[in-house]
Short mmCIF file of C-alpha atoms in Angstrom, two decimals:
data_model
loop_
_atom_site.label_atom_id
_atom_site.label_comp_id
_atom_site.label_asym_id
_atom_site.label_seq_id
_atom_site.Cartn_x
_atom_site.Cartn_y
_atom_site.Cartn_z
CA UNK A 1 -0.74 -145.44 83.20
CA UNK A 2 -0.43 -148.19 85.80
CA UNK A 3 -3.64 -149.69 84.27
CA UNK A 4 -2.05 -149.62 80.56
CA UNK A 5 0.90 -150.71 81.76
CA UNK A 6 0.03 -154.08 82.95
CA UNK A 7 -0.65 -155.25 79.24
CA UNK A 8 2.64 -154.00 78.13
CA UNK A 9 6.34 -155.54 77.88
CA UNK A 10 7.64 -151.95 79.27
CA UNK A 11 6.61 -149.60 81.25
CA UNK A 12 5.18 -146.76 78.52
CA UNK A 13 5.26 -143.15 79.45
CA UNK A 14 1.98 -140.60 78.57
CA UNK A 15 3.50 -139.22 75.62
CA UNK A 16 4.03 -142.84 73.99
CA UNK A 17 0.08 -143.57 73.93
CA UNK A 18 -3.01 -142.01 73.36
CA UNK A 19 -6.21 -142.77 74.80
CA UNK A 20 -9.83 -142.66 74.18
CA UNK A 21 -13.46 -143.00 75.62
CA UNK A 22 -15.79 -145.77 73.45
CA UNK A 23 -19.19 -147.21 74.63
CA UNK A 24 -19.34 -150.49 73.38
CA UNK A 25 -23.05 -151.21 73.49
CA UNK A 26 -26.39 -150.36 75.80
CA UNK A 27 -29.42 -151.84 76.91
CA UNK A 28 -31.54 -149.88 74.24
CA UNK A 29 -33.14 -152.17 71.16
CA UNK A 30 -30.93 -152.05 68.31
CA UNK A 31 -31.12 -152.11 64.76
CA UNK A 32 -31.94 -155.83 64.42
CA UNK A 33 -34.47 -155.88 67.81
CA UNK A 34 -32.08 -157.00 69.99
CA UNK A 35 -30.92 -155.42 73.42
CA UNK A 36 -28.60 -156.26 76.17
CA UNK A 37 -30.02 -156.59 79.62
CA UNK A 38 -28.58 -154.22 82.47
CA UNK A 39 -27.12 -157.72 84.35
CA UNK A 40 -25.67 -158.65 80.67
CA UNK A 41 -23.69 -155.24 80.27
CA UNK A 42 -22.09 -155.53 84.17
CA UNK A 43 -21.06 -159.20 82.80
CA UNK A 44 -19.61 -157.84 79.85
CA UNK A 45 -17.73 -154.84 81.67
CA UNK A 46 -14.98 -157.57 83.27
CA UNK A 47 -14.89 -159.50 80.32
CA UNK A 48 -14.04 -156.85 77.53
CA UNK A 49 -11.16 -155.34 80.10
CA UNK A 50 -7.58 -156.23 78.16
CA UNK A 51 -9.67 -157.04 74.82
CA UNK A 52 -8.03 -155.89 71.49
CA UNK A 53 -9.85 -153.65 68.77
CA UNK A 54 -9.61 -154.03 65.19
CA UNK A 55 -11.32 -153.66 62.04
CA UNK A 56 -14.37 -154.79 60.78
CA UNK A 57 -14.38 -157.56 63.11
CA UNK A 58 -11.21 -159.28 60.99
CA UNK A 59 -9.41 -161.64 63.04
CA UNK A 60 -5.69 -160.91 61.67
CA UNK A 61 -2.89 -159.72 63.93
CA UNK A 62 -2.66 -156.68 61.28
CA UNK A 63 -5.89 -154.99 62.08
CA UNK A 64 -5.01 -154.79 65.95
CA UNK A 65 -4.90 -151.35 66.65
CA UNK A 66 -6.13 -150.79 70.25
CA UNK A 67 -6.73 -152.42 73.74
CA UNK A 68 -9.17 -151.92 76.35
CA UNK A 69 -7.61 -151.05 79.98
CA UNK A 70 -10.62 -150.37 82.30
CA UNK A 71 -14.57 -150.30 81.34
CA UNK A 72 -18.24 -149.28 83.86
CA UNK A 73 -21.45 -149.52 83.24
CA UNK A 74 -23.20 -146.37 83.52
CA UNK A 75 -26.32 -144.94 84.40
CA UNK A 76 -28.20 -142.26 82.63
CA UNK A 77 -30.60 -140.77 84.59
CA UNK A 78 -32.26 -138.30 82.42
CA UNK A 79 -32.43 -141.08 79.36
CA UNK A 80 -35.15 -143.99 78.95
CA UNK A 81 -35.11 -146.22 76.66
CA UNK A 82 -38.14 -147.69 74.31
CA UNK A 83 -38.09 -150.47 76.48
CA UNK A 84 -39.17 -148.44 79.61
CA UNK A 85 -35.81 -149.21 81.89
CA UNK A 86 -33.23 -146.47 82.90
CA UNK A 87 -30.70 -146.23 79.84
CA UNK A 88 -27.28 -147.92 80.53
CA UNK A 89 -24.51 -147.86 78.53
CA UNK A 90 -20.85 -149.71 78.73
CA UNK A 91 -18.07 -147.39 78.75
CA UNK A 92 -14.32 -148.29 77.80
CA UNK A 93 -11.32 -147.11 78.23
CA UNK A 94 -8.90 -147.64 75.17
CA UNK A 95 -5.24 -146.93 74.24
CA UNK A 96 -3.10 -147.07 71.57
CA UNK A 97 0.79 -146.75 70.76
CA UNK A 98 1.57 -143.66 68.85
CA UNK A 99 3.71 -143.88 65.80
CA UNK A 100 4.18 -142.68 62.29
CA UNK A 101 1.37 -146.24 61.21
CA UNK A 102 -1.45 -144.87 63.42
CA UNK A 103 -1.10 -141.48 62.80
CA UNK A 104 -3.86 -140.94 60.26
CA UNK A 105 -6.38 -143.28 61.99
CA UNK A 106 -5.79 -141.12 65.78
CA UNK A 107 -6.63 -138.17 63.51
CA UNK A 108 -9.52 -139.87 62.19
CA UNK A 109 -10.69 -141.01 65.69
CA UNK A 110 -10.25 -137.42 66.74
CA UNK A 111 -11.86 -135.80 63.94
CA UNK A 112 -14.83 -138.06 64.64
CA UNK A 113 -14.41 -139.86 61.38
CA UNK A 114 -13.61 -143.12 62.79
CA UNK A 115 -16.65 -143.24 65.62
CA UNK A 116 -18.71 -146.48 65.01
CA UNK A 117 -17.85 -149.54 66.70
CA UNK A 118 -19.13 -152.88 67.46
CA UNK A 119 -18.60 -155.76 69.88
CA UNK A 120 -18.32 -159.87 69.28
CA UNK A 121 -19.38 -161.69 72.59
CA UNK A 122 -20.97 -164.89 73.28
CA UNK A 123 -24.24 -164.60 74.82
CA UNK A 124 -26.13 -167.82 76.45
CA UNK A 125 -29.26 -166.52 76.08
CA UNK A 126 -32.15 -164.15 73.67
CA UNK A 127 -34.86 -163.93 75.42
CA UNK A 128 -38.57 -163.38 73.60
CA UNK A 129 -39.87 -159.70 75.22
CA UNK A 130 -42.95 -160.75 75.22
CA UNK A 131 -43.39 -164.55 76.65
CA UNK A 132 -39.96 -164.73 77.97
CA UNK A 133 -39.04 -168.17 75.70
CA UNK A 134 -35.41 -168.55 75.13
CA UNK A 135 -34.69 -168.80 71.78
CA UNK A 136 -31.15 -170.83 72.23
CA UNK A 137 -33.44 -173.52 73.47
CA UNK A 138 -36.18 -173.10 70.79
CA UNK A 139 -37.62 -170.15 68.77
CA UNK A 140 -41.04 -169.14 70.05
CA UNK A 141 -43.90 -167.84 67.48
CA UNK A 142 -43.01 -164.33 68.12
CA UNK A 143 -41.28 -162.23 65.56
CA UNK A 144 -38.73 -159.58 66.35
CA UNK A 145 -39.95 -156.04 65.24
CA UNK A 146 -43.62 -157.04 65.49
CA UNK A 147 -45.72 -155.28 68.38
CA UNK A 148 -47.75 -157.60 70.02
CA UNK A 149 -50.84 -156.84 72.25
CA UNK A 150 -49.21 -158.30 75.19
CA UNK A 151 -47.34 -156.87 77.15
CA UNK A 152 -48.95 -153.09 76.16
CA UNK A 153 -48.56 -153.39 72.81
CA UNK A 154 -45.01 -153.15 72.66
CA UNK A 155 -42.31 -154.12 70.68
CA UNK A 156 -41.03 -157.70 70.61
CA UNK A 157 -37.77 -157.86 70.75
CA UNK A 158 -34.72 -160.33 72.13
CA UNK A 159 -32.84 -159.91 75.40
CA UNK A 160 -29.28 -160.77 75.41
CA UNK A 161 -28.59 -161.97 78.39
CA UNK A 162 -25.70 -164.64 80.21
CA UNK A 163 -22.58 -163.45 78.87
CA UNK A 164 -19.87 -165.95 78.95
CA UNK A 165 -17.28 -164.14 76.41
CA UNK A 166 -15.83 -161.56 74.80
CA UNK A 167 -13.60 -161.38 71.83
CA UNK A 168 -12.91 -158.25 70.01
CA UNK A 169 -14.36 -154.45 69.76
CA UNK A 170 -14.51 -152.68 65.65
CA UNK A 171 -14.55 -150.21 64.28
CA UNK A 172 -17.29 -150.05 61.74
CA UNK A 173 -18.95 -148.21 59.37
CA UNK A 174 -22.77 -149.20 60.38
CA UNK A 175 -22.90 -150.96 63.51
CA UNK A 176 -26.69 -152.05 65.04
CA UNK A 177 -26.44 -150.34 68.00
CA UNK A 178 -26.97 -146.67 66.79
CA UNK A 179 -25.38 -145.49 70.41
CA UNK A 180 -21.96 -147.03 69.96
CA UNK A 181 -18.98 -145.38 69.59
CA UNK A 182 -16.15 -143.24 70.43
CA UNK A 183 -17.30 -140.51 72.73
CA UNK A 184 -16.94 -136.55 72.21
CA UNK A 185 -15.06 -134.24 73.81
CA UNK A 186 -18.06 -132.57 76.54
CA UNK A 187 -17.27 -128.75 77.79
CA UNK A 188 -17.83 -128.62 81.42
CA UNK A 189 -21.10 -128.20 83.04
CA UNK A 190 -22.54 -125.46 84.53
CA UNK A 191 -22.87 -127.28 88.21
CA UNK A 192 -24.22 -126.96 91.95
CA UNK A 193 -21.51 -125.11 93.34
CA UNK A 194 -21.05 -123.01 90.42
CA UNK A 195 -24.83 -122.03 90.99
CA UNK A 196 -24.40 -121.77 94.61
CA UNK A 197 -21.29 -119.21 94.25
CA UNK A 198 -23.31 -116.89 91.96
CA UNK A 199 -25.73 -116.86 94.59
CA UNK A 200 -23.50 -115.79 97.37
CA UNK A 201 -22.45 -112.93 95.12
CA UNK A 202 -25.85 -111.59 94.76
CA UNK A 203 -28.64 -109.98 96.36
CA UNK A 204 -31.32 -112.73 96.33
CA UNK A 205 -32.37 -114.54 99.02
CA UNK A 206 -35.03 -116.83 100.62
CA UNK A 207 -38.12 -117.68 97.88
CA UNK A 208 -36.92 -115.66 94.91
CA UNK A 209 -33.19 -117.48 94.96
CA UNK A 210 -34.80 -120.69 95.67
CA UNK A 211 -37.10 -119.74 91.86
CA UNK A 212 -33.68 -118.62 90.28
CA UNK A 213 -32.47 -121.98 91.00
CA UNK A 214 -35.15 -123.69 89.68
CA UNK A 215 -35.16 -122.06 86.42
CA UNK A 216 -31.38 -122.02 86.17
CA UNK A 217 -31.60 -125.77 86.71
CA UNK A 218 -34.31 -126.13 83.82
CA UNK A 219 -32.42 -123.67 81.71
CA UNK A 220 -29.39 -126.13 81.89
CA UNK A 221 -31.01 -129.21 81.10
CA UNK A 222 -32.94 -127.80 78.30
CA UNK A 223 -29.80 -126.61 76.92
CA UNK A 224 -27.50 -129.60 77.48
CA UNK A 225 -30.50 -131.92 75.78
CA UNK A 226 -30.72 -129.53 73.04
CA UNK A 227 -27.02 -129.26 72.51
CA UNK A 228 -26.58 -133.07 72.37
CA UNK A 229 -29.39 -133.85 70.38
CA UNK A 230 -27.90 -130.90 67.90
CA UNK A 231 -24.63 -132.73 68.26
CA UNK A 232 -25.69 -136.21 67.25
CA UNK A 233 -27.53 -135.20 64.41
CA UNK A 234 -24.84 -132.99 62.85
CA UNK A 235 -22.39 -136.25 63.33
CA UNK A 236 -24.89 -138.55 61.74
CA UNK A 237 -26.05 -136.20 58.88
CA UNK A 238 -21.72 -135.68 57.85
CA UNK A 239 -21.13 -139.61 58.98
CA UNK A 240 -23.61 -140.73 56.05
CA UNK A 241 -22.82 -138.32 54.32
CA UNK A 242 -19.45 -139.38 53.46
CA UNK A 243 -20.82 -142.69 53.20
CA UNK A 244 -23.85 -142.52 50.76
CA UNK A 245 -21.98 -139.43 48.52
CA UNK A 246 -18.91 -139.29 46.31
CA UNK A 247 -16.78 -136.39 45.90
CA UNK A 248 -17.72 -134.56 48.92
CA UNK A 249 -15.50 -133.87 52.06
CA UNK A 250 -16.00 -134.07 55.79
CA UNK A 251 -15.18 -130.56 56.02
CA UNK A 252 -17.72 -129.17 53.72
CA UNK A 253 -20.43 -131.77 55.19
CA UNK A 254 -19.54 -130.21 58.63
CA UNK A 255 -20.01 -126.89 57.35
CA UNK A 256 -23.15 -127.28 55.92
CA UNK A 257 -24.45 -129.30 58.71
CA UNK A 258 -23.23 -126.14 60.81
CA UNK A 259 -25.80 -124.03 59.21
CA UNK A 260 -28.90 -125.64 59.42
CA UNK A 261 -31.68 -125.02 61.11
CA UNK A 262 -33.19 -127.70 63.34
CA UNK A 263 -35.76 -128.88 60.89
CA UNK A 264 -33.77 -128.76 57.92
CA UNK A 265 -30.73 -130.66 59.75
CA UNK A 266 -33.16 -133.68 60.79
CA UNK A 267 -34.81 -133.81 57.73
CA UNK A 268 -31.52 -133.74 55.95
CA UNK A 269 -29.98 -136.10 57.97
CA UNK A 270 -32.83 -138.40 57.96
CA UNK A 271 -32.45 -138.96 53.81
CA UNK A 272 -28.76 -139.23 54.25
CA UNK A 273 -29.07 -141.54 56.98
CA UNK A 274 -31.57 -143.93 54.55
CA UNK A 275 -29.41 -143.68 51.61
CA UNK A 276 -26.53 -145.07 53.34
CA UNK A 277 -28.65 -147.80 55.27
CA UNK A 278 -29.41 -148.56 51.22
CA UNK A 279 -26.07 -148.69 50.10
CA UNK A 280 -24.22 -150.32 52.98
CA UNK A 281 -25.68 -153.52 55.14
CA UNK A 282 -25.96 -153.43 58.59
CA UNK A 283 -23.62 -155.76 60.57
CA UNK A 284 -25.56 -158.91 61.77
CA UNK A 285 -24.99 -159.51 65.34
CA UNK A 286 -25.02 -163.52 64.45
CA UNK A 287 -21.52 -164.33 63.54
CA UNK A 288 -21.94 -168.61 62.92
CA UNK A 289 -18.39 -170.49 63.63
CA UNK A 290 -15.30 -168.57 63.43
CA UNK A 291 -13.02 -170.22 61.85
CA UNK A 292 -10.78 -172.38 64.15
CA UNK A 293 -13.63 -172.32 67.07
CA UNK A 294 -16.32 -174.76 68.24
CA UNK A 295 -19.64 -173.94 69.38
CA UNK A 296 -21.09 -175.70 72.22
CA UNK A 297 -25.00 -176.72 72.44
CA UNK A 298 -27.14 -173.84 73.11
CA UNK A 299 -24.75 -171.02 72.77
CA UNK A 300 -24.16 -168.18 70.09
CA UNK A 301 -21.69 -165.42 69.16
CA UNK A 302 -23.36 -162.11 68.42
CA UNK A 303 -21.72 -159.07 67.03
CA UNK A 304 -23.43 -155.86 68.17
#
């Protein structure tokens, strides 16, 4: 509460705001070959701390809904992503007043309706994956979502790098960076000292508790990737659902995504996922001149 309260007029008590958990962007390559460098997302940690969130990235007073009080960058070290570094994500820290005009949207955000978001910054620098030209100084011959024998035949995409400002967070419907959004509710992990007090309650000892571990540990990271991968799916498949088909309900979409098997819930998902890509645009990260602000030489506003 100390953190909220230094954006506030009065000091607000718990039961005046609710909060929530939203990562704001990665370093993985996005929908329009684009990707934040790890340096980039530590930059934009300080500067999206006290930023407002809104709509559709509309700049009126009316769509502020949220604010950010504290953000980290954070390390996932059982993810990679297709550019080969260690997966790293921006998470935020958001709050809102409660009140009779925000209660349907805190439902919304709760019943994972309203999840997407994206982020306008200004970013100094894109940098061509594969010769390393930056393209605020001059476009190079390479073309984003080409592969390109050098370096390994991988994908050529931009690095955003050289952050310099943020401006606002949305919410969105389709944002290019499939990974951001408001976070879940997790159940806690089976950990360490869980393990360890099972052990001291049993008879095993020596090699064979030293193998139980093991397999216990394997057991519980097949299970937690399987879970979230499970998880994702069944949000995306009932997220484009309600997008790309009339008349039907998140409730029912939840249900039937609920009784799927693995296959049928990708493959599913998968058409629902292009039908909605069809019918709906993805948000270009290039914003031009908003209105009432000048652009210096060499720099750009992205929305991600």
């Amino acid at each position: 509460m100390d953190l909220i309260n230094r954006y506030t007029r009065r000091q607000l008590s718990e039961e005046e705001v609710y909060t929530f958990p939203v990562v704001l962007c990665d370093n993985e390559v996005d929908r329009d070959y684009e990707r934040f460098s790890c340096e980039a997302l530590q930059g934009l940690c300080e500067l999206f701390v006290g930023k407002t969130g809104i709509f559709d990235h509309n700049p009126k007073g009316e769509n502020q809904q949220a604010r950010i009080y504290r953000a980290e960058v954070v390390r996932d070290s059982d993810r990679t992503t297709s550019a080969g570094e260690a997966y790293h994500y921006l998470l935020a820290q958001a709050y809102m007043v409660r009140g009779e005009h925000n209660r349907d949207l805190i439902l919304e955000i709760d019943a994972g309706i309203k999840k997407e978001v994206s982020v306008s910054c200004r970013m100094d620098r894109a940098v061509c994956s594969v010769c390393g030209a930056d393209q605020r100084e001059g476009p190079c011959a390479h073309e984003k979502g080409k592969r390109y024998p050098h370096p390994d035949g991988a994908l050529c995409h931009h690095i955003l790098d050289g952050p310099s400002d943020a401006y606002e967070w949305s919410f969105v419907a389709v944002p290019a960076q499939a990974g951001a959004g408001v976070r879940s509710a997790t159940s806690k992990h089976f950990c360490q000292e869980d393990l360890d007090g099972l052990l001291r309650g049993s008879a095993l000892e020596g090699e064979a508790a030293e193998r139980l571990k093991g397999y216990l540990r394997q057991t519980r990271e097949a299970a937690r990737l399987g879970g979230e991968w499970r998880r994702r799916q069944e949000d995306e498949l009932v997220r484009c659902g309600l997008l790309s088909l009339e008349g039907v309900d998140c409730k029912s979409l939840r249900a039937i995504a609920g009784r799927l098997e693995s296959g049928e819930l990708q493959m599913l998902s998968a058409a629902l996922q292009k039908k909605a890509a069809q019918q709906l645009p993805i948000h270009s990260q290039l914003l031009g001149e908003l209105p009432g602000r000048q652009e210096a030489k060499g720099e750009s506003q992205f929305r991600i």
